[in-house]
PDB file of C-alpha atoms in Angstrom:
ATOM      1  CA  MET A 163      -0.111  -0.561  -0.413  1.00  0.00           C
ATOM      2  CA  MET A 164       2.827   2.068   0.500  1.00  0.00           C
ATOM      3  CA  GLU A 165       4.671   1.558  -2.285  1.00  0.00           C
ATOM      4  CA  TRP A 166       0.935   3.010  -4.741  1.00  0.00           C
ATOM      5  CA  THR A 167       0.992   6.013  -2.042  1.00  0.00           C
ATOM      6  CA  LEU A 168       4.508   6.744  -2.967  1.00  0.00           C
ATOM      7  CA  ILE A 169       3.640   6.209  -6.684  1.00  0.00           C
ATOM      8  CA  LEU A 170       0.975   8.132  -7.399  1.00  0.00           C
ATOM      9  CA  LEU A 171       2.281  10.996  -5.548  1.00  0.00           C
ATOM     10  CA  ILE A 172       5.036  10.433  -7.663  1.00  0.00           C
ATOM     11  CA  ALA A 173       3.428  10.691 -10.759  1.00  0.00           C
ATOM     12  CA  ILE A 174       1.080  13.632  -9.399  1.00  0.00           C
ATOM     13  CA  SER A 175       4.295  15.224  -8.911  1.00  0.00           C
ATOM     14  CA  ALA A 176       4.985  14.667 -12.301  1.00  0.00           C
ATOM     15  CA  VAL A 177       1.324  15.162 -14.138  1.00  0.00           C
ATOM     16  CA  LEU A 178       1.874  18.226 -11.864  1.00  0.00           C
ATOM     17  CA  LEU A 179       6.035  19.167 -13.934  1.00  0.00           C
ATOM     18  CA  ILE A 180       4.312  18.755 -17.223  1.00  0.00           C
ATOM     19  CA  VAL A 181       1.634  21.231 -16.044  1.00  0.00           C
ATOM     20  CA  SER A 182       3.693  24.121 -14.894  1.00  0.00           C
ATOM     21  CA  ILE A 183       6.391  23.900 -18.042  1.00  0.00           C
ATOM     22  CA  ILE A 184       2.901  23.876 -20.699  1.00  0.00           C
ATOM     23  CA  SER A 185       2.119  27.004 -18.231  1.00  0.00           C
ATOM     24  CA  ASN A 186       5.122  28.783 -18.428  1.00  0.00           C
ATOM     25  CA  ARG A 187       6.601  27.823 -22.063  1.00  0.00           C
ATOM     26  CA  ASN A 188       2.195  29.219 -22.665  1.00  0.00           C
ATOM     27  CA  ALA A 189       2.740  32.558 -20.677  1.00  0.00           C
ATOM     28  CA  GLU A 190       6.871  33.283 -22.123  1.00  0.00           C
ATOM     29  CA  LYS A 191       5.331  32.629 -25.606  1.00  0.00           C
ATOM     30  CA  GLN A 192       2.168  35.440 -24.688  1.00  0.00           C
ATOM     31  CA  LYS A 193       4.903  38.004 -23.478  1.00  0.00           C
ATOM     32  CA  HIS A 194       7.469  37.393 -26.888  1.00  0.00           C
ATOM     33  CA  LYS A 195       4.187  38.020 -28.680  1.00  0.00           C
ATOM     34  CA  GLU A 196       3.469  41.651 -26.454  1.00  0.00           C
ATOM     35  CA  ILE A 197       7.797  42.577 -26.966  1.00  0.00           C
ATOM     36  CA  ASP A 198       7.355  41.337 -30.440  1.00  0.00           C
ATOM     37  CA  LEU A 199       4.081  44.182 -30.973  1.00  0.00           C
ATOM     38  CA  VAL A 200       5.771  46.330 -28.941  1.00  0.00           C
ATOM     39  CA  HIS A 201       9.001  46.364 -31.331  1.00  0.00           C
ATOM     40  CA  VAL A 202       6.921  46.798 -34.067  1.00  0.00           C
ATOM     41  CA  ALA A 203       5.249  49.865 -32.600  1.00  0.00           C
ATOM     42  CA  VAL A 204       8.560  51.324 -32.247  1.00  0.00           C
ATOM     43  CA  MET A 205       9.990  50.900 -35.223  1.00  0.00           C
ATOM     44  CA  LYS A 206       6.897  51.707 -36.818  1.00  0.00           C
ATOM     45  CA  ASP A 207       6.453  55.754 -34.795  1.00  0.00           C
ATOM     46  CA  ILE A 208      10.216  55.471 -35.692  1.00  0.00           C
ATOM     47  CA  ASN A 209       9.823  55.690 -39.747  1.00  0.00           C
ATOM     48  CA  SER A 210       7.281  58.154 -39.244  1.00  0.00           C
ATOM     49  CA  VAL A 211       9.943  60.734 -37.588  1.00  0.00           C
ATOM     50  CA  ASN A 212      12.763  60.117 -39.958  1.00  0.00           C
ATOM     51  CA  GLU A 213      10.568  60.384 -42.295  1.00  0.00           C
ATOM     52  CA  GLN A 214       9.038  64.314 -40.637  1.00  0.00           C
ATOM     53  CA  ILE A 215      12.627  64.575 -40.871  1.00  0.00           C
ATOM     54  CA  ARG A 216      13.380  63.703 -44.173  1.00  0.00           C
ATOM     55  CA  ASN A 217      10.530  66.367 -45.457  1.00  0.00           C
ATOM     56  CA  LEU A 218      11.506  69.119 -43.338  1.00  0.00           C
ATOM     57  CA  GLU A 219      15.529  69.025 -44.217  1.00  0.00           C
ATOM     58  CA  LEU A 220      13.175  68.375 -47.881  1.00  0.00           C
ATOM     59  CA  ASP A 221      11.343  71.755 -46.756  1.00  0.00           C
ATOM     60  CA  ILE A 222      14.193  73.866 -45.299  1.00  0.00           C
ATOM     61  CA  GLU A 223      16.261  73.026 -49.081  1.00  0.00           C
ATOM     62  CA  VAL A 224      13.859  74.236 -51.103  1.00  0.00           C
ATOM     63  CA  ILE A 225      12.730  77.562 -49.047  1.00  0.00           C
ATOM     64  CA  THR A 226      16.368  78.566 -49.138  1.00  0.00           C
ATOM     65  CA  LYS A 227      16.911  77.636 -52.220  1.00  0.00           C
ATOM     66  CA  GLU A 228      13.679  79.512 -53.225  1.00  0.00           C
ATOM     67  CA  ALA A 229      14.324  82.421 -51.378  1.00  0.00           C
ATOM     68  CA  GLY A 230      18.303  82.795 -52.476  1.00  0.00           C
ATOM     69  CA  VAL A 231      20.211  82.093 -49.431  1.00  0.00           C
ATOM     70  CA  GLN A 232      23.217  81.005 -50.065  1.00  0.00           C
ATOM     71  CA  MET A 233      24.779  79.942 -46.836  1.00  0.00           C
ATOM     72  CA  THR A 234      27.384  77.092 -46.048  1.00  0.00           C
ATOM     73  CA  PRO A 235      27.628  74.505 -43.272  1.00  0.00           C
ATOM     74  CA  GLU A 236      29.036  75.686 -40.983  1.00  0.00           C
ATOM     75  CA  GLU A 237      27.268  79.203 -41.271  1.00  0.00           C
ATOM     76  CA  MET A 238      24.113  77.204 -41.232  1.00  0.00           C
ATOM     77  CA  VAL A 239      25.615  75.574 -38.320  1.00  0.00           C
ATOM     78  CA  PHE A 240      26.286  78.445 -36.252  1.00  0.00           C
ATOM     79  CA  LYS A 241      22.558  80.380 -36.787  1.00  0.00           C
ATOM     80  CA  ARG A 242      20.828  77.295 -35.463  1.00  0.00           C
ATOM     81  CA  GLU A 243      23.435  76.973 -32.374  1.00  0.00           C
ATOM     82  CA  VAL A 244      22.989  80.684 -31.782  1.00  0.00           C
ATOM     83  CA  LEU A 245      18.687  80.755 -32.027  1.00  0.00           C
ATOM     84  CA  ASP A 246      18.213  77.883 -30.271  1.00  0.00           C
ATOM     85  CA  LEU A 247      20.203  79.228 -27.372  1.00  0.00           C
ATOM     86  CA  TYR A 248      17.843  81.974 -27.977  1.00  0.00           C
ATOM     87  CA  LYS A 249      14.793  80.285 -27.943  1.00  0.00           C
ATOM     88  CA  ARG A 250      15.886  78.686 -24.666  1.00  0.00           C
ATOM     89  CA  LYS A 251      15.906  82.170 -23.247  1.00  0.00           C
ATOM     90  CA  TYR A 252      19.251  82.643 -22.560  1.00  0.00           C
ATOM     91  CA  SER A 253      21.299  86.088 -22.358  1.00  0.00           C
ATOM     92  CA  ILE A 254      22.603  87.364 -25.932  1.00  0.00           C
ATOM     93  CA  GLU A 255      26.098  88.013 -23.504  1.00  0.00           C
ATOM     94  CA  THR A 256      25.621  84.815 -22.359  1.00  0.00           C
ATOM     95  CA  ILE A 257      24.940  83.615 -26.363  1.00  0.00           C
ATOM     96  CA  ALA A 258      27.860  86.028 -27.598  1.00  0.00           C
ATOM     97  CA  GLN A 259      30.043  84.170 -24.672  1.00  0.00           C
ATOM     98  CA  LYS A 260      28.771  80.799 -25.771  1.00  0.00           C
ATOM     99  CA  THR A 261      29.218  81.058 -29.322  1.00  0.00           C
ATOM    100  CA  GLN A 262      32.838  83.495 -29.487  1.00  0.00           C
ATOM    101  CA  VAL A 263      31.171  86.804 -31.668  1.00  0.00           C
ATOM    102  CA  SER A 264      31.000  89.690 -30.664  1.00  0.00           C
ATOM    103  CA  GLU A 265      27.423  90.630 -29.035  1.00  0.00           C
ATOM    104  CA  ASN A 266      26.595  93.352 -31.595  1.00  0.00           C
ATOM    105  CA  GLU A 267      27.035  90.593 -34.333  1.00  0.00           C
ATOM    106  CA  ILE A 268      24.223  88.507 -32.201  1.00  0.00           C
ATOM    107  CA  HIS A 269      21.922  91.169 -31.256  1.00  0.00           C
ATOM    108  CA  GLN A 270      21.782  91.600 -35.888  1.00  0.00           C
ATOM    109  CA  PHE A 271      21.111  88.267 -36.318  1.00  0.00           C
ATOM    110  CA  LEU A 272      18.677  88.033 -33.633  1.00  0.00           C
ATOM    111  CA  SER A 273      17.290  91.294 -34.549  1.00  0.00           C
ATOM    112  CA  PRO A 274      14.498  89.824 -37.499  1.00  0.00           C
ATOM    113  CA  TYR A 275      13.899  86.963 -34.138  1.00  0.00           C
ATOM    114  CA  LEU A 276      13.141  90.116 -32.211  1.00  0.00           C
ATOM    115  CA  ALA A 277      11.182  92.171 -33.931  1.00  0.00           C
ATOM    116  CA  ALA A 278       8.696  89.457 -34.486  1.00  0.00           C
ATOM    117  CA  LYS A 279       8.287  88.519 -30.734  1.00  0.00           C
ATOM    118  CA  ASP A 280       8.053  93.144 -29.476  1.00  0.00           C
ATOM    119  CA  GLU A 281       5.429  92.396 -32.716  1.00  0.00           C
ATOM    120  CA  ARG A 282       3.570  89.532 -31.070  1.00  0.00           C
ATOM    121  CA  SER A 283       3.302  91.700 -27.197  1.00  0.00           C
ATOM    122  CA  LYS A 284       2.177  94.491 -28.398  1.00  0.00           C
ATOM    123  CA  ILE A 285      -0.772  92.158 -30.888  1.00  0.00           C
ATOM    124  CA  ALA A 286      -1.187  90.063 -27.284  1.00  0.00           C
ATOM    125  CA  HIS A 287      -1.406  93.324 -24.841  1.00  0.00           C
ATOM    126  CA  GLU A 288      -3.993  94.988 -26.880  1.00  0.00           C
ATOM    127  CA  ILE A 289      -6.267  92.669 -27.680  1.00  0.00           C
TER     128      ILE A 289
END
């Protein structure tokens, strides 16, 4: 009788082990499917952002050609850096120090952006 009980317990533990392995595999497959779905979604987002960047680059190229603007890549990087610093609320003095250019040159470069900002402020205050 004790032998049968021992055999029965071993058989039950073997069945439980097999069930456990199968359920773990199913759970693992489900996790892999979820990871794959997230990966696909992220890749779609990355492709979308890359396409938007390409479109922006083409738009900039078209606009600069249409406007007849001739700038070297170095000038473009410099102007982008100055405008970025200005938009992040750096003072003209700080921008001049960071770019190692005179405050007057920075002010001249930013004057169209300063004028546009002043006009928007006046309109906002009038309303």
